[in-house]
Tab-separated table of C-alpha atoms in Angstrom:
chain	number	residue	atom	x	y	z
A	10	MET	CA	-5.205	-20.592	3.191
A	11	TYR	CA	-8.528	-21.603	4.732
A	12	VAL	CA	-10.036	-18.171	4.004
A	13	VAL	CA	-9.888	-18.845	0.257
A	14	ASP	CA	-12.737	-21.326	0.769
A	15	LEU	CA	-14.954	-18.365	1.678
A	16	LEU	CA	-14.695	-17.053	-1.890
A	17	PRO	CA	-17.166	-18.075	-4.615
A	18	GLU	CA	-15.820	-20.581	-7.122
A	19	GLY	CA	-14.946	-18.047	-9.828
A	20	GLU	CA	-12.972	-15.888	-7.446
A	21	ARG	CA	-11.190	-18.961	-6.045
A	22	ARG	CA	-10.003	-19.881	-9.534
A	23	ARG	CA	-8.813	-16.369	-10.233
A	24	TYR	CA	-7.104	-16.206	-6.843
A	25	ALA	CA	-5.167	-19.406	-7.582
A	26	GLU	CA	-4.054	-18.121	-10.986
A	27	VAL	CA	-2.853	-14.771	-9.645
A	28	ARG	CA	-1.120	-16.361	-6.651
A	29	GLU	CA	0.793	-18.745	-8.905
A	30	PHE	CA	1.879	-15.873	-11.143
A	31	LEU	CA	3.014	-13.750	-8.210
A	32	GLN	CA	5.022	-16.546	-6.601
A	33	SER	CA	6.589	-17.854	-9.806
A	34	ARG	CA	7.235	-14.568	-11.616
A	35	ILE	CA	7.303	-11.677	-9.141
A	36	ARG	CA	8.754	-12.960	-5.863
A	37	GLN	CA	12.326	-13.727	-6.920
A	38	ALA	CA	12.456	-11.151	-9.725
A	39	SER	CA	11.655	-8.350	-7.276
A	40	ILE	CA	14.800	-8.871	-5.179
A	41	ASP	CA	17.213	-7.368	-7.698
A	42	TYR	CA	14.946	-4.381	-8.331
A	43	TRP	CA	14.629	-3.895	-4.554
A	44	ASN	CA	18.416	-3.938	-4.164
A	45	ARG	CA	18.870	-1.351	-6.929
A	46	GLU	CA	15.873	0.814	-5.911
A	47	GLU	CA	14.589	0.530	-9.464
A	48	PHE	CA	11.048	0.182	-10.748
A	49	PRO	CA	10.148	-2.957	-12.785
A	50	PHE	CA	8.005	-1.564	-15.586
A	51	GLY	CA	7.967	-4.938	-17.336
A	52	LEU	CA	6.601	-6.684	-14.256
A	53	LEU	CA	3.927	-3.995	-13.921
A	54	ALA	CA	2.713	-4.716	-17.444
A	55	GLU	CA	2.463	-8.424	-16.585
A	56	MET	CA	0.531	-7.628	-13.399
A	57	GLY	CA	-1.867	-5.595	-15.506
A	58	LYS	CA	-2.672	-8.672	-17.593
A	59	TYR	CA	-3.853	-10.398	-14.422
A	60	GLY	CA	-6.234	-7.534	-13.638
A	61	LEU	CA	-4.351	-6.129	-10.652
A	62	GLY	CA	-4.739	-2.566	-11.928
A	63	GLY	CA	-8.517	-2.651	-11.702
A	64	ILE	CA	-9.609	-4.752	-8.722
A	65	GLN	CA	-11.170	-1.636	-7.218
A	66	VAL	CA	-13.794	-1.494	-9.964
A	67	ASP	CA	-14.049	-5.026	-11.414
A	68	GLY	CA	-17.006	-6.053	-9.264
A	69	THR	CA	-15.207	-8.663	-7.169
A	70	SER	CA	-15.850	-8.997	-3.438
A	71	LYS	CA	-14.101	-7.082	-0.679
A	72	LEU	CA	-12.631	-10.370	0.530
A	73	PHE	CA	-11.206	-11.203	-2.892
A	74	LYS	CA	-9.668	-7.751	-3.182
A	75	GLY	CA	-8.152	-8.102	0.281
A	76	LEU	CA	-6.683	-11.512	-0.521
A	77	MET	CA	-5.163	-10.070	-3.685
A	78	TYR	CA	-3.429	-7.472	-1.506
A	79	VAL	CA	-2.226	-10.310	0.750
A	80	GLU	CA	-0.757	-12.270	-2.139
A	81	VAL	CA	0.971	-9.302	-3.775
A	82	ALA	CA	2.542	-8.443	-0.397
A	83	ARG	CA	3.522	-12.083	0.027
A	84	ALA	CA	5.475	-11.784	-3.240
A	85	ASP	CA	6.798	-8.228	-2.815
A	86	VAL	CA	5.674	-5.536	-0.381
A	87	SER	CA	6.773	-2.605	-2.563
A	88	LEU	CA	4.588	-3.738	-5.435
A	89	SER	CA	1.728	-4.390	-3.028
A	90	ALA	CA	2.032	-0.760	-1.933
A	91	LEU	CA	1.757	0.326	-5.540
A	92	VAL	CA	-1.207	-1.973	-6.224
A	93	GLY	CA	-3.011	-0.785	-3.096
A	94	ILE	CA	-2.455	2.941	-3.535
A	95	HIS	CA	-3.248	2.659	-7.235
A	96	ASN	CA	-6.581	0.929	-6.584
A	97	GLU	CA	-7.733	2.514	-3.345
A	98	LEU	CA	-6.585	6.092	-3.840
A	99	ILE	CA	-6.146	6.680	-7.573
A	100	VAL	CA	-8.663	4.477	-9.388
A	101	GLY	CA	-11.014	4.750	-6.417
A	102	MET	CA	-10.866	8.541	-6.203
A	103	ILE	CA	-11.385	9.102	-9.917
A	104	ASN	CA	-14.156	6.520	-10.106
A	105	GLU	CA	-15.993	7.872	-7.057
A	106	LEU	CA	-15.199	11.580	-7.164
A	107	GLY	CA	-14.173	12.314	-10.766
A	108	SER	CA	-16.166	13.757	-13.635
A	109	GLU	CA	-17.394	11.598	-16.507
A	110	GLU	CA	-14.696	13.091	-18.718
A	111	GLN	CA	-11.983	12.349	-16.124
A	112	LYS	CA	-13.199	8.761	-15.914
A	113	ARG	CA	-13.146	8.351	-19.696
A	114	ARG	CA	-9.713	9.951	-19.914
A	115	TRP	CA	-7.933	8.015	-17.187
A	116	LEU	CA	-9.689	4.850	-16.017
A	117	PRO	CA	-9.002	2.625	-19.070
A	118	GLY	CA	-5.218	3.129	-18.849
A	119	LEU	CA	-5.148	2.974	-15.068
A	120	THR	CA	-7.110	-0.265	-14.796
A	121	ALA	CA	-4.892	-1.859	-17.449
A	122	PHE	CA	-1.772	-0.703	-15.553
A	123	THR	CA	-0.526	1.083	-18.672
A	124	GLN	CA	-0.768	4.398	-16.800
A	125	LEU	CA	-0.019	5.385	-13.212
A	126	GLY	CA	-1.185	8.149	-10.930
A	127	ALA	CA	0.416	9.484	-7.744
A	128	PHE	CA	-1.544	10.398	-4.623
A	129	ALA	CA	-0.033	13.712	-3.496
A	130	LEU	CA	-1.270	14.556	-0.011
A	131	THR	CA	1.608	14.417	2.521
A	132	GLU	CA	3.871	17.485	2.764
A	133	PRO	CA	7.405	18.068	4.068
A	134	ASP	CA	6.096	19.570	7.307
A	135	HIS	CA	2.728	17.845	7.571
A	136	GLY	CA	2.032	14.131	7.812
A	137	SER	CA	-0.324	13.047	10.577
A	138	ASP	CA	-1.684	16.604	10.896
A	139	ILE	CA	-2.220	17.075	7.171
A	140	ALA	CA	-5.973	17.790	7.330
A	141	GLY	CA	-5.432	20.881	9.456
A	142	GLY	CA	-1.909	21.806	8.415
A	143	LEU	CA	-1.917	21.409	4.627
A	144	GLU	CA	-0.066	24.336	3.055
A	145	THR	CA	-0.214	23.685	-0.705
A	146	THR	CA	-2.500	26.294	-2.250
A	147	ALA	CA	-4.818	26.500	-5.241
A	148	ARG	CA	-5.899	29.813	-6.762
A	149	ARG	CA	-8.573	30.189	-9.443
A	150	ASP	CA	-7.441	32.337	-12.360
A	151	GLY	CA	-10.082	32.523	-15.054
A	152	GLY	CA	-10.434	29.092	-16.654
A	153	GLU	CA	-7.438	27.676	-14.776
A	154	TRP	CA	-6.259	26.749	-11.311
A	155	VAL	CA	-2.769	27.784	-10.192
A	156	ILE	CA	-1.272	25.340	-7.676
A	157	SER	CA	1.773	26.049	-5.515
A	158	GLY	CA	3.430	24.099	-2.734
A	159	ALA	CA	5.418	20.982	-1.938
A	160	LYS	CA	4.639	17.317	-1.294
A	161	ARG	CA	6.795	14.568	0.207
A	162	TRP	CA	6.871	10.756	0.270
A	163	ILE	CA	4.652	10.598	-2.805
A	164	GLY	CA	4.627	7.070	-4.207
A	165	ALA	CA	5.205	6.840	-7.983
A	166	GLY	CA	5.746	10.601	-8.056
A	167	THR	CA	8.620	10.336	-10.529
A	168	ILE	CA	7.010	7.816	-12.888
A	169	ALA	CA	3.295	8.674	-12.916
A	170	GLU	CA	1.416	10.350	-15.747
A	171	PHE	CA	-0.400	12.576	-13.259
A	172	ALA	CA	-0.521	13.413	-9.583
A	173	LEU	CA	-3.755	13.725	-7.668
A	174	VAL	CA	-2.794	16.846	-5.724
A	175	TRP	CA	-4.601	18.037	-2.622
A	176	ALA	CA	-4.414	21.799	-2.176
A	177	ARG	CA	-6.179	24.445	-0.119
A	178	ASP	CA	-8.346	26.838	-2.124
A	179	ILE	CA	-7.281	30.306	-0.972
A	180	ALA	CA	-10.769	31.651	-1.707
A	181	ASP	CA	-12.746	29.460	0.710
A	182	GLY	CA	-10.034	27.654	2.696
A	183	ARG	CA	-11.259	24.208	1.670
A	184	ILE	CA	-8.946	21.355	0.647
A	185	LYS	CA	-9.698	20.175	-2.887
A	186	GLY	CA	-8.377	17.511	-5.223
A	187	PHE	CA	-6.816	18.268	-8.623
A	188	ILE	CA	-5.458	16.105	-11.425
A	189	VAL	CA	-2.039	17.566	-12.275
A	190	GLU	CA	-0.311	16.023	-15.288
A	191	THR	CA	3.353	15.530	-14.465
A	192	ASP	CA	4.579	17.105	-17.713
A	193	ARG	CA	3.084	20.501	-16.851
A	194	ALA	CA	5.391	23.472	-16.399
A	195	GLY	CA	6.316	23.996	-12.762
A	196	TYR	CA	5.919	20.346	-11.692
A	197	LYS	CA	9.151	18.814	-10.459
A	198	ALA	CA	9.529	15.395	-8.815
A	199	THR	CA	12.760	14.153	-7.252
A	200	LYS	CA	13.225	10.566	-6.121
A	201	ILE	CA	13.854	10.001	-2.398
A	202	PRO	CA	16.792	7.539	-2.227
A	203	HIS	CA	18.384	5.326	0.440
A	204	LYS	CA	15.215	3.958	2.046
A	205	ILE	CA	15.506	0.880	4.256
A	206	GLY	CA	12.274	-0.592	2.876
A	207	LEU	CA	9.795	-0.436	-0.018
A	208	ARG	CA	12.823	0.295	-2.164
A	209	ILE	CA	11.027	-0.529	-5.412
A	210	MET	CA	8.364	2.099	-4.761
A	211	GLN	CA	9.577	5.369	-6.277
A	212	ASN	CA	8.743	7.846	-3.507
A	213	ALA	CA	9.309	11.463	-4.414
A	214	ASP	CA	9.624	15.005	-3.211
A	215	ILE	CA	7.370	17.129	-5.402
A	216	VAL	CA	7.560	20.875	-5.953
A	217	LEU	CA	4.597	22.674	-7.535
A	218	ASP	CA	5.718	26.102	-8.713
A	219	ASP	CA	2.612	27.952	-9.952
A	220	VAL	CA	1.473	24.913	-11.920
A	221	ARG	CA	-1.489	25.787	-14.118
A	222	VAL	CA	-4.201	23.228	-14.833
A	223	PRO	CA	-7.574	23.638	-16.564
A	224	ALA	CA	-10.605	24.177	-14.358
A	225	ALA	CA	-11.839	20.782	-15.587
A	226	ASN	CA	-8.949	19.112	-13.699
A	227	LEU	CA	-10.662	19.751	-10.375
A	228	LEU	CA	-12.345	16.546	-9.150
A	229	PRO	CA	-15.977	17.634	-8.819
A	230	GLY	CA	-16.583	15.276	-5.924
A	231	ALA	CA	-13.463	16.421	-4.075
A	232	THR	CA	-14.281	20.048	-3.347
A	233	ASP	CA	-14.002	19.372	0.384
A	234	PHE	CA	-11.509	17.051	2.077
A	235	ALA	CA	-14.338	15.306	3.917
A	236	ALA	CA	-15.405	13.819	0.578
A	237	ALA	CA	-12.247	11.707	0.551
A	238	ASN	CA	-12.667	10.295	4.059
A	239	ASP	CA	-14.355	7.047	3.061
A	240	LEU	CA	-11.643	6.212	0.547
A	241	LEU	CA	-8.885	7.183	2.987
A	242	ARG	CA	-10.511	4.944	5.603
A	243	ASP	CA	-10.578	2.017	3.183
A	244	SER	CA	-6.972	2.736	2.227
A	245	ARG	CA	-5.963	2.453	5.874
A	246	ALA	CA	-7.727	-0.901	6.041
A	247	TRP	CA	-5.826	-2.044	2.940
A	248	VAL	CA	-2.521	-1.806	4.862
A	249	GLY	CA	-3.966	-4.342	7.283
A	250	TRP	CA	-4.029	-6.850	4.427
A	251	GLN	CA	-0.416	-5.985	3.661
A	252	GLY	CA	0.438	-6.712	7.296
A	253	ALA	CA	-1.032	-10.190	6.917
A	254	GLY	CA	0.716	-10.767	3.580
A	255	ILE	CA	4.204	-9.884	4.784
A	256	GLN	CA	3.787	-12.289	7.705
A	257	LEU	CA	2.885	-15.132	5.367
A	258	ALA	CA	5.984	-14.222	3.348
A	259	ALA	CA	8.100	-14.382	6.519
A	260	PHE	CA	6.597	-17.789	7.300
A	261	ASP	CA	7.313	-19.049	3.768
A	262	VAL	CA	10.934	-17.887	3.853
A	263	ALA	CA	11.625	-19.104	7.382
A	264	ARG	CA	10.046	-22.527	6.885
A	265	SER	CA	11.948	-23.152	3.657
A	266	TYR	CA	15.226	-22.050	5.238
A	267	ILE	CA	15.024	-24.155	8.397
A	268	LEU	CA	14.136	-27.292	6.420
A	269	GLU	CA	17.310	-26.903	4.323
A	270	ARG	CA	19.818	-25.397	6.776
A	271	ARG	CA	21.813	-27.724	9.040
A	272	GLN	CA	23.572	-26.766	12.274
A	273	PHE	CA	25.203	-29.012	14.881
A	274	GLY	CA	24.654	-31.979	12.587
A	275	LYS	CA	20.882	-31.693	12.100
A	276	GLU	CA	18.226	-29.598	10.392
A	277	LEU	CA	17.371	-26.297	12.034
A	278	ALA	CA	13.727	-27.434	11.852
A	279	ARG	CA	14.484	-29.998	14.577
A	280	PHE	CA	15.397	-27.377	17.185
A	281	GLN	CA	12.712	-26.533	19.744
A	282	LEU	CA	13.277	-22.763	19.789
A	283	ILE	CA	13.147	-22.624	15.990
A	284	GLN	CA	9.832	-24.482	15.924
A	285	GLN	CA	8.449	-22.171	18.615
A	286	GLN	CA	9.329	-19.061	16.587
A	287	LEU	CA	7.913	-20.480	13.363
A	288	SER	CA	4.694	-21.396	15.165
A	289	GLU	CA	4.421	-17.880	16.552
A	290	ILE	CA	4.891	-16.323	13.105
A	291	LEU	CA	2.116	-18.521	11.733
A	292	GLY	CA	-0.108	-17.690	14.700
A	293	ASN	CA	0.423	-13.968	14.168
A	294	ALA	CA	-0.328	-14.288	10.453
A	295	THR	CA	-3.458	-16.351	11.078
A	296	ALA	CA	-4.753	-13.891	13.688
A	297	SER	CA	-4.109	-11.013	11.290
A	298	LEU	CA	-5.978	-12.774	8.484
A	299	ALA	CA	-8.925	-13.530	10.742
A	300	LEU	CA	-9.122	-9.864	11.749
A	301	MET	CA	-9.008	-8.730	8.127
A	302	VAL	CA	-11.666	-11.272	7.030
A	303	GLU	CA	-14.000	-9.805	9.631
A	304	LEU	CA	-13.121	-6.321	8.415
A	305	ALA	CA	-14.015	-7.349	4.853
A	306	ARG	CA	-17.388	-8.577	6.080
A	307	ILE	CA	-18.009	-5.210	7.755
A	308	GLN	CA	-16.907	-3.378	4.603
A	309	GLU	CA	-19.223	-5.471	2.436
A	310	ALA	CA	-22.089	-4.428	4.695
A	311	GLY	CA	-21.091	-0.767	4.327
A	312	LYS	CA	-20.513	-0.352	8.052
A	313	LEU	CA	-16.732	0.099	8.321
A	314	GLU	CA	-15.674	2.969	10.595
A	315	MET	CA	-12.317	4.741	10.717
A	316	ALA	CA	-11.532	3.406	14.194
A	317	GLN	CA	-11.970	-0.172	12.967
A	318	ALA	CA	-9.690	0.438	9.993
A	319	ALA	CA	-7.123	2.093	12.270
A	320	MET	CA	-7.221	-0.811	14.721
A	321	ALA	CA	-6.726	-3.335	11.926
A	322	LYS	CA	-3.820	-1.405	10.433
A	323	ALA	CA	-2.137	-0.905	13.810
A	324	THR	CA	-2.615	-4.508	14.909
A	325	THR	CA	-1.489	-6.377	11.808
A	326	THR	CA	1.551	-4.150	11.252
A	327	ARG	CA	2.565	-4.510	14.914
A	328	LEU	CA	2.350	-8.274	14.567
A	329	ALA	CA	4.189	-8.065	11.243
A	330	ARG	CA	7.055	-6.207	12.863
A	331	SER	CA	7.287	-8.938	15.495
A	332	SER	CA	7.003	-11.762	12.965
A	333	VAL	CA	9.737	-10.547	10.628
A	334	ALA	CA	12.010	-9.900	13.622
A	335	MET	CA	11.629	-13.539	14.622
A	336	GLY	CA	12.167	-14.605	11.045
A	337	ARG	CA	15.336	-12.557	10.819
A	338	SER	CA	16.596	-14.187	14.009
A	339	MET	CA	15.815	-17.673	12.698
A	340	LEU	CA	18.046	-17.090	9.658
A	341	GLY	CA	20.968	-15.915	11.810
A	342	GLY	CA	23.502	-13.903	9.837
A	343	ASN	CA	21.741	-14.718	6.574
A	344	GLY	CA	18.690	-12.914	7.924
A	345	VAL	CA	20.247	-9.521	7.253
A	346	SER	CA	20.827	-10.221	3.541
A	347	SER	CA	18.144	-9.506	0.948
A	348	ASP	CA	19.487	-12.488	-1.012
A	349	PHE	CA	17.730	-14.672	1.538
A	350	GLU	CA	14.585	-12.453	1.398
A	351	MET	CA	14.112	-12.044	5.139
A	352	GLY	CA	16.299	-8.938	5.310
A	353	LYS	CA	14.133	-7.425	2.566
A	354	LEU	CA	10.985	-8.222	4.538
A	355	PHE	CA	12.563	-6.842	7.712
A	356	GLY	CA	13.069	-3.426	6.093
A	357	ASP	CA	9.668	-3.417	4.406
A	358	ALA	CA	7.868	-4.148	7.691
A	359	GLU	CA	9.224	-0.909	9.179
A	360	ILE	CA	7.555	1.078	6.414
A	361	LEU	CA	4.209	-0.681	6.902
A	362	TYR	CA	4.409	0.134	10.604
A	363	THR	CA	4.772	3.830	9.770
A	364	TYR	CA	2.785	4.794	6.679
A	365	GLU	CA	-0.978	5.357	6.310
A	366	GLY	CA	-0.802	6.725	9.836
A	367	SER	CA	1.921	5.654	12.236
A	368	TYR	CA	1.209	2.958	14.832
A	369	GLU	CA	0.852	5.634	17.489
A	370	ILE	CA	-1.575	7.783	15.480
A	371	ASN	CA	-3.780	4.802	14.643
A	372	SER	CA	-3.757	3.770	18.298
A	373	LEU	CA	-4.961	7.249	19.257
A	374	ILE	CA	-7.786	7.032	16.723
A	375	VAL	CA	-8.914	3.809	18.385
A	376	GLY	CA	-8.436	5.296	21.853
A	377	ARG	CA	-10.572	8.311	20.991
A	378	ALA	CA	-13.337	6.056	19.685
A	379	VAL	CA	-13.504	3.840	22.789
A	380	THR	CA	-13.151	6.601	25.409
A	381	GLY	CA	-14.781	9.571	23.748
A	382	ARG	CA	-11.685	11.602	24.640
A	383	SER	CA	-9.139	12.937	22.182
A	384	ALA	CA	-5.471	12.640	23.201
A	385	PHE	CA	-3.934	13.952	19.970
A	386	VAL	CA	-2.870	17.294	21.484
């Protein structure tokens, strides 16, 4: 990719090493796990050795981090979701908003990918309206907090060592963040099965039945939901990189297939309509990458706004949806089988289009910014 030339030499070398590992080790291995909806703990350990558990805090550039998200998505979108949430919302939250003790306790294992956290914000009845509608409660009881409520669609909720739970303090009405170890009494996580995409990611329904945690488990920098806004904004931008990565994956799969497949006595690659679709996929991917490179520049300058992140997420995932649909068509009947990868990408693209704010919600965020008028309700 031409954008790799924008990286300094050291980051270019590291990029090449990680990309080779992801393509040679992760891409094909992920298919069977995706089919079975199982989590590849062994692959996670290998990813940790390449530093993918700590790119949020390793001092590399915003562009390098974004290109890592692209390449993980290019190999497997489920694992890119884990890498992104892990870095942006778990490592990032603890590093930025946690106490010194919380950092010492959790960051070494998290950055090595020997431990996982789950970001527990969304609820069964509240997704896009979570900031105003959050119902999970926290009550101070002496030296402890008592947390009650339910969460839904929580990635890694069944396999994480702790959940970063957002709950409303009944004393002041503010939403606060708590580290809740998953082996505490009253914590129950149940895997959500039968998803059409991101099948490796272990999403969960979580029930918190008067779970008691020490007062020290409150993130001191997360005593108001507004404190998390910058990290949530950056997390939304991260999905834009995923949108670019899945399109490059669709291009890789489609190009390889049409060069090998023969119909009517010649290679599919010699048909005009096939070439047109492949060119459009590449154009969509290139446009998405260009948008995200500009976003990285804005982030590096500390000037990224939520509307810009929302526009990037909405745009690249819209183009991704279109690109994988063309890719699926190019493979004909084989396009619906995960064995040929495109069917896997087709399902994963639907999840990207929906999570971290649906396409419609992100469009309304942009619309509000450019008109000065809210159309949410």
